[in-house]
Coordinates of C-alpha atoms in Angstrom, one line a residue:
Chain N
M1228 CA -179.9 61.8 145.1
E1229 CA -178.9 59.3 147.8
Q1230 CA -181.2 56.7 146.4
L1231 CA -180.1 57.4 142.9
M1232 CA -176.4 56.9 143.9
N1233 CA -177.3 53.6 145.7
D1234 CA -179.1 52.4 142.6
L1235 CA -176.2 53.5 140.4
K1236 CA -173.7 51.5 142.5
K1237 CA -175.8 48.4 142.2
Q1238 CA -176.2 48.9 138.4
I1239 CA -172.5 49.6 137.9
I1240 CA -171.6 46.4 139.8
E1241 CA -174.0 44.4 137.7
A1242 CA -173.1 46.0 134.4
L1243 CA -169.4 45.7 134.9
N1244 CA -169.4 42.3 136.6
L1245 CA -167.6 43.7 139.6
K1246 CA -168.6 40.6 141.7
H1247 CA -165.9 41.2 144.2
L1248 CA -167.5 44.5 145.2
K1249 CA -170.6 45.5 147.2
P1250 CA -172.3 48.9 146.8
E1251 CA -171.0 50.0 150.2
N1252 CA -167.4 49.5 148.8
I1253 CA -167.9 52.3 146.2
G1254 CA -167.6 55.8 147.6
D1255 CA -169.9 58.5 146.3
D1256 CA -166.9 60.6 145.3
Q1257 CA -164.4 57.8 144.6
P1258 CA -162.8 58.2 141.1
L1259 CA -164.2 55.5 138.8
F1260 CA -161.3 55.5 136.3
V1261 CA -157.6 55.0 136.5
E1262 CA -157.3 55.3 140.3
G1263 CA -160.2 54.4 142.6
L1264 CA -162.2 51.7 141.0
G1265 CA -159.7 51.3 138.2
L1266 CA -162.3 51.0 135.4
D1267 CA -161.1 51.0 131.8
S1268 CA -162.2 52.1 128.3
I1269 CA -164.5 49.1 127.8
D1270 CA -166.2 49.9 131.2
A1271 CA -166.7 53.5 130.0
L1272 CA -168.6 52.1 127.0
E1273 CA -170.7 50.0 129.3
L1274 CA -171.6 53.0 131.4
I1275 CA -172.7 54.9 128.3
V1276 CA -175.0 51.9 127.5
L1277 CA -176.2 51.9 131.1
L1278 CA -177.2 55.6 130.9
Q1279 CA -179.1 54.9 127.7
Q1280 CA -180.8 51.7 128.9
K1281 CA -181.7 52.6 132.4
Y1282 CA -182.2 56.4 132.2
N1283 CA -182.9 57.0 128.6
I1284 CA -180.0 59.5 128.3
R1285 CA -177.7 59.8 125.4
I1286 CA -174.5 61.7 125.7
E1287 CA -174.5 64.3 122.9
N1288 CA -171.0 65.6 123.5
P1289 CA -168.4 62.8 124.0
Q1290 CA -166.0 65.3 125.5
E1291 CA -168.2 65.7 128.5
G1292 CA -167.7 62.0 129.2
P1293 CA -164.7 62.3 131.6
K1294 CA -166.6 64.9 133.7
I1295 CA -169.8 62.9 133.8
F1296 CA -168.2 59.6 134.7
R1297 CA -165.7 60.9 137.2
S1298 CA -167.6 59.4 140.1
V1299 CA -171.0 57.9 141.1
K1300 CA -171.9 61.4 142.4
T1301 CA -171.1 63.2 139.1
M1302 CA -173.1 60.5 137.3
A1303 CA -176.0 61.0 139.6
E1304 CA -175.8 64.8 139.2
F1305 CA -175.8 64.5 135.4
I1306 CA -178.8 62.1 135.5
T1307 CA -180.7 64.4 137.8
A1308 CA -180.0 67.5 135.7
H1309 CA -180.9 65.7 132.5
Q1310 CA -184.1 64.4 133.9
A1311 CA -185.1 67.8 135.1
R1312 CA -185.1 69.2 131.5
Chain T
M809 CA -134.4 21.1 121.0
A810 CA -137.4 22.4 123.1
F811 CA -138.7 20.9 126.3
I812 CA -142.1 20.6 128.0
T813 CA -141.1 21.8 131.5
G814 CA -144.5 21.8 133.1
Y815 CA -148.1 21.3 132.3
V816 CA -151.6 21.7 133.7
R817 CA -154.6 19.6 132.7
V818 CA -158.2 20.6 133.5
K819 CA -160.8 17.9 132.6
G820 CA -164.3 18.5 133.8
R821 CA -163.9 19.7 137.4
E822 CA -160.4 18.2 138.1
V823 CA -157.1 19.9 137.8
M824 CA -153.8 18.2 137.5
K825 CA -150.3 19.8 137.5
N826 CA -147.5 17.8 136.0
G827 CA -149.6 14.7 136.3
S828 CA -150.5 15.0 140.0
P829 CA -153.9 16.1 141.3
S830 CA -153.9 19.7 142.2
F831 CA -157.5 20.9 142.7
S832 CA -161.0 19.6 142.2
C833 CA -164.7 20.2 142.7
S834 CA -167.7 17.9 142.8
P835 CA -168.6 16.9 139.2
D836 CA -172.0 18.6 139.5
T837 CA -170.4 22.0 140.3
G838 CA -171.4 24.6 137.7
L839 CA -168.6 25.9 135.5
D840 CA -168.8 29.4 136.8
E841 CA -168.6 28.2 140.4
F842 CA -165.7 25.8 139.5
L843 CA -163.7 28.5 137.8
E844 CA -164.1 30.9 140.7
Q845 CA -163.0 28.3 143.2
F846 CA -160.1 27.3 141.0
Y847 CA -159.1 31.0 140.8
G848 CA -159.4 31.2 144.6
Y849 CA -157.2 28.1 144.9
T850 CA -154.4 29.7 143.0
G851 CA -154.3 32.6 145.4
A852 CA -154.2 35.1 142.6
V853 CA -155.5 38.6 143.3
Y854 CA -156.6 40.0 140.0
P855 CA -160.0 41.8 140.0
K856 CA -160.1 41.7 136.2
F857 CA -160.7 38.0 136.4
Y858 CA -164.4 38.8 137.2
K859 CA -164.8 40.7 133.9
M860 CA -163.5 37.8 131.8
D861 CA -165.6 35.3 130.0
R862 CA -165.4 31.6 130.9
M863 CA -162.8 30.7 128.4
C864 CA -160.5 33.5 129.6
R865 CA -161.1 32.6 133.2
A866 CA -160.2 29.0 132.5
G867 CA -157.0 29.8 130.5
F868 CA -155.9 32.6 132.8
T869 CA -156.3 30.5 135.9
A870 CA -154.6 27.5 134.4
A871 CA -151.7 29.7 133.4
E872 CA -151.5 31.0 137.0
L873 CA -151.0 27.5 138.2
L874 CA -148.7 26.5 135.4
L875 CA -146.3 29.4 135.8
R876 CA -146.2 29.4 139.6
D877 CA -142.8 27.9 140.7
S878 CA -141.7 27.8 137.1
G879 CA -138.6 29.3 135.6
I880 CA -140.6 31.9 133.6
S881 CA -139.1 34.9 135.4
E882 CA -135.7 34.0 133.9
Y883 CA -136.8 35.1 130.5
K884 CA -137.3 38.5 128.9
V885 CA -141.0 38.9 128.7
A886 CA -140.7 40.2 125.2
N887 CA -139.4 36.7 124.2
V888 CA -142.2 34.6 125.7
G889 CA -144.8 33.5 123.2
V890 CA -148.3 32.2 123.7
I891 CA -149.6 29.6 121.2
L892 CA -153.1 28.2 121.9
A893 CA -155.9 26.4 120.2
N894 CA -159.4 25.1 120.7
A895 CA -162.4 23.6 118.9
T896 CA -165.2 26.0 119.6
G897 CA -163.5 29.4 119.0
S898 CA -165.3 32.0 121.2
Q899 CA -168.7 30.5 120.5
G900 CA -169.8 30.7 124.1
S901 CA -169.2 34.4 124.3
D902 CA -170.5 34.9 120.7
M903 CA -173.8 33.5 121.7
R904 CA -174.0 35.4 125.0
Y905 CA -173.2 38.6 123.0
L906 CA -175.9 37.8 120.5
E907 CA -178.5 37.2 123.2
A908 CA -177.6 40.4 125.0
S909 CA -177.7 42.4 121.7
A910 CA -181.4 41.8 121.6
K911 CA -181.7 44.3 124.4
A912 CA -178.5 46.4 124.0
P913 CA -175.1 45.4 122.7
S914 CA -172.7 44.9 125.5
P915 CA -169.1 46.2 124.9
A916 CA -167.9 44.1 127.8
L917 CA -169.2 40.9 126.1
F918 CA -168.2 42.0 122.7
V919 CA -164.5 42.2 123.6
Y920 CA -164.5 38.4 124.3
T921 CA -166.0 37.5 120.9
L922 CA -162.6 36.4 119.6
P923 CA -160.9 33.3 120.8
N924 CA -157.4 34.8 120.9
I925 CA -158.4 37.1 123.7
V926 CA -157.5 34.4 126.2
A927 CA -153.9 34.6 124.9
G928 CA -154.2 38.4 125.3
E929 CA -155.3 38.1 128.9
I930 CA -152.4 35.8 129.7
C931 CA -150.0 38.2 128.0
I932 CA -151.4 41.2 129.9
R933 CA -151.1 39.4 133.2
H934 CA -147.5 38.3 132.7
R935 CA -146.4 41.0 130.3
F936 CA -145.5 38.5 127.6
G937 CA -144.7 40.2 124.3
G938 CA -143.6 37.3 122.1
E939 CA -145.3 35.5 119.2
N940 CA -149.0 34.9 119.7
A941 CA -151.2 32.6 117.8
F942 CA -154.6 30.9 118.2
F943 CA -155.8 28.0 116.1
V944 CA -159.2 26.5 115.8
S945 CA -159.4 22.8 114.9
P946 CA -162.0 20.0 115.5
A947 CA -159.8 18.3 118.1
F948 CA -156.5 18.7 119.9
E949 CA -153.7 18.4 117.4
G950 CA -150.4 17.8 119.2
E951 CA -148.4 17.6 116.0
T952 CA -149.6 21.0 114.7
L953 CA -149.0 22.7 118.0
A954 CA -145.6 21.1 118.5
Q955 CA -144.4 22.1 115.0
Y956 CA -145.6 25.6 115.2
T957 CA -144.2 26.1 118.7
G958 CA -140.9 24.5 117.6
M959 CA -140.7 27.1 114.8
V960 CA -141.4 29.9 117.3
M961 CA -138.8 28.6 119.7
N962 CA -136.2 28.4 116.9
D963 CA -136.8 32.0 116.2
A964 CA -136.9 34.7 118.8
A965 CA -138.8 33.0 121.6
E966 CA -137.0 31.8 124.7
A967 CA -140.1 30.2 126.2
C968 CA -143.7 29.6 125.2
V969 CA -147.0 29.0 127.0
G970 CA -149.0 26.7 124.7
G971 CA -152.0 24.5 124.7
W972 CA -155.7 24.1 124.4
V973 CA -158.4 26.1 126.1
D974 CA -162.0 25.1 125.4
T975 CA -165.1 25.9 127.3
M976 CA -168.6 25.6 125.9
D977 CA -171.8 25.5 128.0
D978 CA -170.7 23.7 131.1
H979 CA -167.8 21.9 129.6
C980 CA -164.1 22.7 130.5
D981 CA -161.2 21.2 128.6
V982 CA -157.8 22.9 129.2
F983 CA -154.3 21.7 128.6
L984 CA -151.5 24.3 129.1
Y985 CA -147.8 23.6 129.0
L986 CA -144.6 25.6 129.3
I987 CA -142.0 25.1 126.7
E988 CA -138.3 26.1 127.3
N989 CA -135.1 25.6 125.3
K990 CA -133.4 24.0 128.3
P991 CA -134.5 21.0 130.3
A992 CA -136.1 21.9 133.6
G993 CA -139.1 20.6 135.6
T994 CA -140.7 17.7 133.9
A995 CA -138.1 18.1 131.0
L996 CA -140.0 16.1 128.4
V997 CA -138.8 16.6 124.8
L998 CA -141.4 18.6 122.8
S999 CA -143.1 16.5 120.2
G1000 CA -146.6 16.0 118.8
R1001 CA -146.8 12.5 120.3
Q1002 CA -145.7 13.8 123.7
L1003 CA -148.3 16.5 123.7
E1004 CA -151.0 14.0 122.6
T1005 CA -150.0 11.7 125.5
L1006 CA -150.1 14.4 128.1
Y1007 CA -153.5 15.7 126.7
Q1008 CA -155.3 12.3 127.1

């Protein structure tokens, strides 16, 4: 899980062009949207594309989105649970 | 009567404000590196800069320099317009989006595939809510911009940020000016001929 979260942080920085940030600047539980990292709706779409491209995961129920993308940790938990199926 | 009260000119890797040198990089500096250094020079702290495409970075940063020490805060933001133009539209971003789409369409690139987004980024930053327009023409047309801006200033606008923002490949050609209804700063009367002279 630790390695997955580290990978996710690097992938998020690259996908969202957050050049001013390093992986160690992103907390595992830090909110990604509104507060915390302050991502917006376009960033949300990029994260959905990231899940598809890097992890081959499509989000079937869009209403789950806010829960999945709450933090790097929740994303990692979702990926882990999905890959275990 | 409307007045040009300040202007910023970016040609290649040199930036001038009101006709005086302001910032520059070596001519062989890549455009991305130049724009980041120019942004750093303005002292702006705006993380969204890093998400912008080259054209928006260029226009946003030139606007930061233009509006610093200007009288823009005197006006109601709802009455400040942004009237811009260029020759290449959003072609740079269009091509990057097309290339990226071969693997997976990128929403973050897609949002910049419209040239008027640079006007939007300036408006978001400064909360301007006045008239917005973006024209595409083969070359800078001072007369067209002066006439259109004059109409907007005769209507509801109290001030306008206008000009030309063109970046393509490694090229950067930006000319931004502030228009007010009262003489201030450089206080040049707005006309097509004056804009052409300042653009050269």
